[in-house]
Tab-separated table of C-alpha atoms in Angstrom:
chain	number	residue	atom	x	y	z
A	1	MET	CA	-0.038	-0.088	-0.100
A	2	SER	CA	1.500	3.313	-0.904
A	3	ALA	CA	2.633	5.791	1.887
A	4	HIS	CA	1.487	8.777	-0.217
A	5	PRO	CA	-2.211	9.950	-0.604
A	6	ALA	CA	-3.745	9.375	-4.039
A	7	PRO	CA	-4.015	12.481	-6.336
A	8	HIS	CA	-7.642	12.642	-6.007
A	9	HIS	CA	-7.492	12.448	-2.216
A	10	ARG	CA	-4.910	15.362	-2.389
A	11	ALA	CA	-7.279	17.436	-4.448
A	12	ARG	CA	-10.168	16.920	-2.183
A	13	THR	CA	-8.042	17.800	0.935
A	14	LEU	CA	-6.748	21.005	-0.863
A	15	ALA	CA	-10.382	21.931	-1.759
A	16	ARG	CA	-11.554	21.589	1.750
A	17	ARG	CA	-8.825	23.860	2.903
A	18	LEU	CA	-9.433	26.515	0.418
A	19	PHE	CA	-13.260	26.332	1.279
A	20	SER	CA	-12.431	26.777	4.923
A	21	ILE	CA	-10.086	29.657	4.250
A	22	GLY	CA	-12.826	31.375	2.148
A	23	LEU	CA	-15.455	30.890	5.003
A	24	THR	CA	-12.916	32.567	7.399
A	25	VAL	CA	-12.226	35.444	5.178
A	26	LEU	CA	-15.977	35.877	4.662
A	27	ALA	CA	-16.611	35.971	8.422
A	28	LEU	CA	-13.898	38.539	8.803
A	29	ALA	CA	-15.225	40.664	6.192
A	30	THR	CA	-18.775	40.518	7.670
A	31	VAL	CA	-17.374	41.670	10.963
A	32	VAL	CA	-15.507	44.588	9.675
A	33	THR	CA	-17.941	45.841	6.958
A	34	PRO	CA	-20.662	48.281	7.996
A	35	PRO	CA	-24.225	46.832	7.797
A	36	ALA	CA	-25.877	47.414	4.340
A	37	GLY	CA	-28.207	50.459	4.419
A	38	ALA	CA	-26.487	51.999	7.556
A	39	LEU	CA	-27.319	55.661	7.686
A	40	ALA	CA	-25.019	58.384	8.449
A	41	PRO	CA	-26.699	60.999	10.813
A	42	PRO	CA	-27.006	64.414	9.462
A	43	THR	CA	-25.377	67.304	11.100
A	44	PRO	CA	-27.309	69.246	13.870
A	45	ARG	CA	-27.858	72.283	11.344
A	46	GLU	CA	-28.931	69.817	8.495
A	47	PHE	CA	-31.433	68.143	10.759
A	48	VAL	CA	-32.962	71.038	12.711
A	49	SER	CA	-33.049	73.540	9.871
A	50	ASN	CA	-35.173	71.211	7.628
A	51	LEU	CA	-37.515	69.918	10.336
A	52	ASP	CA	-41.086	71.310	9.664
A	53	LEU	CA	-43.991	69.708	11.478
A	54	GLU	CA	-47.643	70.151	10.354
A	55	CYS	CA	-49.878	69.736	13.691
A	56	PHE	CA	-53.241	68.223	13.255
A	57	LYS	CA	-55.977	68.158	15.758
A	58	THR	CA	-56.782	64.634	17.080
A	59	THR	CA	-59.654	62.943	18.712
A	60	PRO	CA	-59.193	63.479	22.439
A	61	TYR	CA	-57.453	60.859	24.502
A	62	GLN	CA	-56.359	60.752	28.161
A	63	PRO	CA	-53.298	58.698	28.738
A	64	PRO	CA	-52.469	57.101	32.160
A	65	ALA	CA	-51.365	59.754	34.688
A	66	VAL	CA	-47.614	59.916	34.222
A	67	THR	CA	-45.517	62.590	36.024
A	68	LEU	CA	-42.405	63.646	34.372
A	69	MET	CA	-39.299	65.690	35.482
A	70	LEU	CA	-37.983	67.699	32.463
A	71	ARG	CA	-34.597	69.270	32.143
A	72	HIS	CA	-33.775	71.835	29.482
A	73	LEU	CA	-31.085	70.851	26.957
A	74	ASN	CA	-30.646	73.918	24.621
A	75	PRO	CA	-27.576	75.936	25.720
A	76	VAL	CA	-29.671	79.099	25.884
A	77	LEU	CA	-32.040	77.635	28.404
A	78	ALA	CA	-29.673	75.219	30.135
A	79	GLY	CA	-29.856	77.025	33.507
A	80	ALA	CA	-33.665	77.111	33.554
A	81	PRO	CA	-35.377	75.253	36.457
A	82	ILE	CA	-36.394	71.669	36.076
A	83	GLU	CA	-40.073	71.265	35.203
A	84	ARG	CA	-42.418	68.871	36.801
A	85	VAL	CA	-45.414	68.054	34.509
A	86	THR	CA	-48.179	65.437	34.232
A	87	LEU	CA	-49.418	64.230	30.801
A	88	GLY	CA	-52.815	65.606	30.206
A	89	GLN	CA	-55.181	65.180	27.287
A	90	ARG	CA	-53.639	64.444	23.838
A	91	GLU	CA	-54.667	67.333	21.589
A	92	GLN	CA	-52.319	67.106	18.503
A	93	LEU	CA	-50.230	64.951	16.235
A	94	CYS	CA	-47.337	66.793	14.627
A	95	VAL	CA	-46.049	65.123	11.306
A	96	PRO	CA	-43.145	66.101	9.108
A	97	VAL	CA	-43.767	68.075	5.878
A	98	ALA	CA	-41.824	69.684	3.182
A	99	LYS	CA	-42.691	73.534	2.321
A	100	ASN	CA	-43.076	74.727	-1.080
A	101	ASN	CA	-41.878	71.372	-2.584
A	102	VAL	CA	-38.410	72.099	-1.219
A	103	SER	CA	-37.169	68.642	0.172
A	104	PRO	CA	-34.636	68.254	2.853
A	105	PRO	CA	-31.163	66.982	1.897
A	106	PRO	CA	-31.356	63.165	1.321
A	107	ASN	CA	-29.285	62.256	4.446
A	108	ALA	CA	-31.374	64.506	6.594
A	109	LEU	CA	-34.722	63.255	4.974
A	110	ASP	CA	-33.975	59.681	5.997
A	111	TYR	CA	-34.372	60.777	9.544
A	112	LEU	CA	-36.716	63.779	9.392
A	113	ARG	CA	-39.589	61.713	7.709
A	114	PHE	CA	-40.022	59.676	10.873
A	115	VAL	CA	-40.330	62.592	13.261
A	116	ASP	CA	-43.882	62.121	14.634
A	117	LEU	CA	-44.670	63.963	17.897
A	118	SER	CA	-47.795	63.453	19.921
A	119	CYS	CA	-48.590	66.496	22.052
A	120	TYR	CA	-50.371	66.429	25.472
A	121	ARG	CA	-51.722	69.239	27.428
A	122	VAL	CA	-49.499	70.114	30.482
A	123	THR	CA	-49.310	72.833	33.125
A	124	GLY	CA	-46.265	74.142	34.916
A	125	THR	CA	-44.349	77.196	35.995
A	126	ALA	CA	-43.910	80.358	33.783
A	127	LEU	CA	-40.510	80.625	32.458
A	128	ASN	CA	-40.464	84.484	31.986
A	129	ARG	CA	-37.443	84.331	29.595
A	130	SER	CA	-37.169	86.872	26.844
A	131	LEU	CA	-35.651	85.469	23.779
A	132	SER	CA	-34.760	86.690	20.330
A	133	LEU	CA	-35.791	84.220	17.596
A	134	ARG	CA	-34.843	83.825	13.832
A	135	HIS	CA	-35.813	81.390	11.286
A	136	LEU	CA	-33.528	78.519	10.140
A	137	ASN	CA	-35.451	76.915	7.265
A	138	PRO	CA	-34.226	78.005	3.802
A	139	VAL	CA	-37.835	78.758	2.618
A	140	LEU	CA	-38.439	81.302	5.405
A	141	GLN	CA	-35.093	83.278	5.280
A	142	SER	CA	-37.099	86.402	4.256
A	143	VAL	CA	-39.307	86.236	7.413
A	144	PRO	CA	-38.268	88.836	9.970
A	145	GLY	CA	-36.958	87.606	13.391
A	146	MET	CA	-38.869	88.303	16.614
A	147	GLN	CA	-38.431	89.042	20.268
A	148	VAL	CA	-40.703	86.950	22.614
A	149	THR	CA	-41.082	86.347	26.133
A	150	LEU	CA	-41.865	82.753	27.192
A	151	THR	CA	-44.484	82.249	29.840
A	152	LEU	CA	-46.453	79.084	30.707
A	153	PRO	CA	-45.751	75.548	29.355
A	154	GLU	CA	-48.906	74.264	27.533
A	155	HIS	CA	-47.969	71.069	25.743
A	156	LEU	CA	-45.275	68.361	25.898
A	157	CYS	CA	-44.754	66.679	22.555
A	158	VAL	CA	-43.195	63.211	22.399
A	159	PRO	CA	-42.058	60.931	19.726
A	160	VAL	CA	-44.490	58.231	18.430
A	161	ALA	CA	-44.531	55.661	15.621
A	162	LYS	CA	-47.658	55.610	13.387
A	163	ASN	CA	-49.285	52.129	12.505
A	164	ASN	CA	-46.358	50.259	13.761
A	165	MET	CA	-43.994	51.701	11.260
A	166	ILE	CA	-40.631	51.617	13.124
A	167	PRO	CA	-37.641	53.260	11.466
A	168	SER	CA	-34.202	51.677	11.217
A	169	PRO	CA	-32.198	51.509	14.516
A	170	GLU	CA	-29.960	54.458	13.344
A	171	VAL	CA	-33.010	56.661	12.827
A	172	LEU	CA	-34.825	55.359	15.898
A	173	GLY	CA	-31.775	56.150	18.079
A	174	VAL	CA	-32.135	59.858	17.175
A	175	ILE	CA	-35.962	60.549	16.930
A	176	SER	CA	-36.875	58.618	20.097
A	177	HIS	CA	-35.109	61.257	22.215
A	178	ILE	CA	-36.978	64.249	20.807
A	179	ASP	CA	-39.097	65.755	23.561
A	180	LEU	CA	-40.338	69.265	23.095
A	181	LEU	CA	-41.907	71.381	25.875
A	182	CYS	CA	-44.042	74.131	24.319
A	183	TYR	CA	-44.388	77.461	25.968
A	184	ALA	CA	-46.938	80.258	25.224
A	185	HIS	CA	-45.292	83.565	24.552
A	186	SER	CA	-45.876	87.231	23.907
A	187	PRO	CA	-46.114	89.161	21.725
A	188	ASN	CA	-47.775	87.095	19.038
A	189	PRO	CA	-46.769	88.389	15.628
A	190	VAL	CA	-48.418	87.347	12.482
A	191	MET	CA	-46.278	85.780	9.538
A	192	GLY	CA	-49.173	86.227	6.911
A	193	MET	CA	-47.541	83.899	4.497
A	194	ALA	CA	-48.993	81.155	2.217
A	195	LEU	CA	-47.164	77.946	2.059
A	196	SER	CA	-47.679	74.621	0.136
A	197	LEU	CA	-47.207	71.630	2.506
A	198	ARG	CA	-46.326	68.107	1.372
A	199	GLN	CA	-46.378	65.078	3.608
A	200	LEU	CA	-43.051	63.236	4.234
A	201	ASN	CA	-43.952	60.243	6.391
A	202	PRO	CA	-44.676	56.995	4.436
A	203	VAL	CA	-47.917	56.493	6.323
A	204	LEU	CA	-49.496	59.795	5.290
A	205	ILE	CA	-48.034	60.537	1.876
A	206	ASN	CA	-51.024	58.971	0.101
A	207	GLN	CA	-53.643	59.831	2.692
A	208	ILE	CA	-53.246	63.610	3.090
A	209	PRO	CA	-52.842	65.397	-0.219
A	210	THR	CA	-50.378	68.356	-0.735
A	211	ALA	CA	-52.187	71.599	0.392
A	212	SER	CA	-51.746	75.409	0.403
A	213	VAL	CA	-52.045	76.923	3.985
A	214	ARG	CA	-51.957	80.412	5.433
A	215	VAL	CA	-49.482	80.836	8.139
A	216	ASN	CA	-50.977	83.348	10.729
A	217	THR	CA	-50.239	83.954	14.431
A	218	ALA	CA	-46.937	82.836	16.220
A	219	ARG	CA	-48.342	80.852	19.168
A	220	GLN	CA	-45.654	78.788	21.061
A	221	LEU	CA	-42.103	78.074	21.235
A	222	CYS	CA	-41.363	74.316	21.611
A	223	VAL	CA	-37.883	73.713	23.237
A	224	PRO	CA	-35.829	70.442	23.738
A	225	VAL	CA	-35.998	68.765	27.169
A	226	GLN	CA	-34.895	65.525	28.533
A	227	LYS	CA	-37.164	63.273	30.679
A	228	ALA	CA	-35.636	61.999	33.913
A	229	GLY	CA	-34.809	58.284	33.395
A	230	ASP	CA	-33.950	58.803	29.622
A	231	THR	CA	-30.261	58.312	28.899
A	232	ILE	CA	-29.328	60.263	25.636
A	233	PRO	CA	-26.134	59.180	23.868
A	234	SER	CA	-23.728	62.064	23.355
A	235	ASP	CA	-23.952	62.138	19.635
A	236	VAL	CA	-27.738	62.142	19.656
A	237	LEU	CA	-27.698	64.793	22.401
A	238	ASP	CA	-25.523	66.959	19.848
A	239	ILE	CA	-28.606	66.946	17.498
A	240	VAL	CA	-31.714	67.014	19.671
A	241	ARG	CA	-30.593	69.860	21.996
A	242	TRP	CA	-31.015	72.237	18.975
A	243	VAL	CA	-34.531	71.280	18.114
A	244	ASP	CA	-36.333	74.452	18.630
A	245	LEU	CA	-39.768	74.970	16.945
A	246	GLU	CA	-41.873	77.924	16.662
A	247	LYS	CA	-45.499	77.044	16.262
A	248	TYR	CA	-47.800	79.144	14.046
A	249	ASP	CA	-51.564	78.936	13.797
A	250	ILE	CA	-52.500	78.030	10.203
A	251	VAL	CA	-55.530	78.003	8.049
A	252	ALA	CA	-55.653	74.855	5.995
A	253	PRO	CA	-58.197	72.887	3.745
A	254	ALA	CA	-60.352	70.405	5.309
A	255	ILE	CA	-59.132	66.869	5.171
A	256	THR	CA	-60.736	63.480	5.190
A	257	PRO	CA	-60.235	62.195	8.682
A	258	VAL	CA	-57.376	59.793	9.009
A	259	THR	CA	-57.301	57.114	11.900
A	260	LEU	CA	-53.809	56.028	13.216
A	261	ASN	CA	-52.431	53.740	15.802
A	262	LEU	CA	-49.700	55.396	17.804
A	263	ARG	CA	-46.798	53.742	19.689
A	264	HIS	CA	-44.545	55.587	22.039
A	265	LEU	CA	-40.881	55.475	21.261
A	266	ASN	CA	-39.081	57.288	24.139
A	267	PRO	CA	-37.899	54.766	26.679
A	268	VAL	CA	-39.352	56.493	29.568
A	269	LEU	CA	-43.021	56.041	28.058
A	270	ALA	CA	-42.495	52.783	26.286
A	271	ASN	CA	-44.836	51.065	28.673
A	272	LEU	CA	-47.838	53.374	27.946
A	273	PRO	CA	-50.657	51.645	25.971
A	274	LEU	CA	-51.029	51.822	22.271
A	275	GLU	CA	-53.215	54.852	21.357
A	276	THR	CA	-55.747	55.440	18.550
A	277	ALA	CA	-55.755	58.984	17.095
A	278	THR	CA	-57.942	60.320	14.272
A	279	LEU	CA	-56.604	63.369	12.538
A	280	THR	CA	-59.456	65.725	11.867
A	281	GLY	CA	-57.729	68.861	10.614
A	282	ALA	CA	-54.499	70.834	10.436
A	283	LEU	CA	-54.220	73.552	13.092
A	284	GLN	CA	-50.580	74.712	13.364
A	285	LEU	CA	-47.229	74.639	11.691
A	286	GLY	CA	-43.868	74.122	13.642
A	287	VAL	CA	-40.811	75.612	11.930
A	288	PRO	CA	-37.214	75.694	13.139
A	289	VAL	CA	-35.739	78.738	14.797
A	290	ALA	CA	-32.465	79.821	16.534
A	291	LYS	CA	-32.573	81.391	20.001
A	292	ASN	CA	-30.265	84.434	20.874
A	293	GLY	CA	-28.178	83.920	17.810
A	294	GLN	CA	-26.970	80.356	18.840
A	295	VAL	CA	-27.260	78.342	15.525
A	296	PRO	CA	-26.968	74.578	15.419
A	297	PRO	CA	-23.407	73.553	14.439
A	298	GLY	CA	-22.606	71.942	11.112
């Protein structure tokens, strides 16, 4: 019997070794290669300056009584007192739109189209802080800035998903930490501008048509806050701390009511029950502003 393996045996052994080496290389490549479809986050300025939310009146809903401690995130209000609020009745759902058919840049759009905020009535302490506001969105660069004094908080707007459409982990990691406390203010200047609004969220694109609205009175400034118990990663904090939206009353065409299921996305409210909300008409438009000249970086 020969001491040397037959040629066909040597060939099979070599093939097995090569196959094993190929699997190892593939495994290593899988480890070091970024996952397909991973989204690079936009800069704070790209995100905030393109965030426009159309706020619809919803059928009334009272969530379970939840008391929250809220800390201001924006540098201009970082020293403001912690607010203690209890969630009251849901009154609005604010959803992302594009103005005058000017779409956000693609890397920002991937995130912005999933920013849906459910707004609940709250009460709290008057802030009595005077602020200078100027518009950030490119469409509104010709609109003059304004000087306002914040008074009482009126709404807390928190992130939700519609009809169980959950975005990718990269997007969810940002939008789930957007909590806005909306303060009444005075004076209340009137913009008096007509704008065309187009829905961006996939759930509403085919349900609410593009419409022309009249933007009237400046009513609230919504500022970013952090709920006690919510740990915000530093890279996400660099974005959400700059989300300041001025909410204007609008006159909009009637819509066919749209019924949606809402699921809370922020970890602190994740255990709240699912909600059903029927959108009955557009009431307000939230547009991005900078406070006291402090513009988002990037």
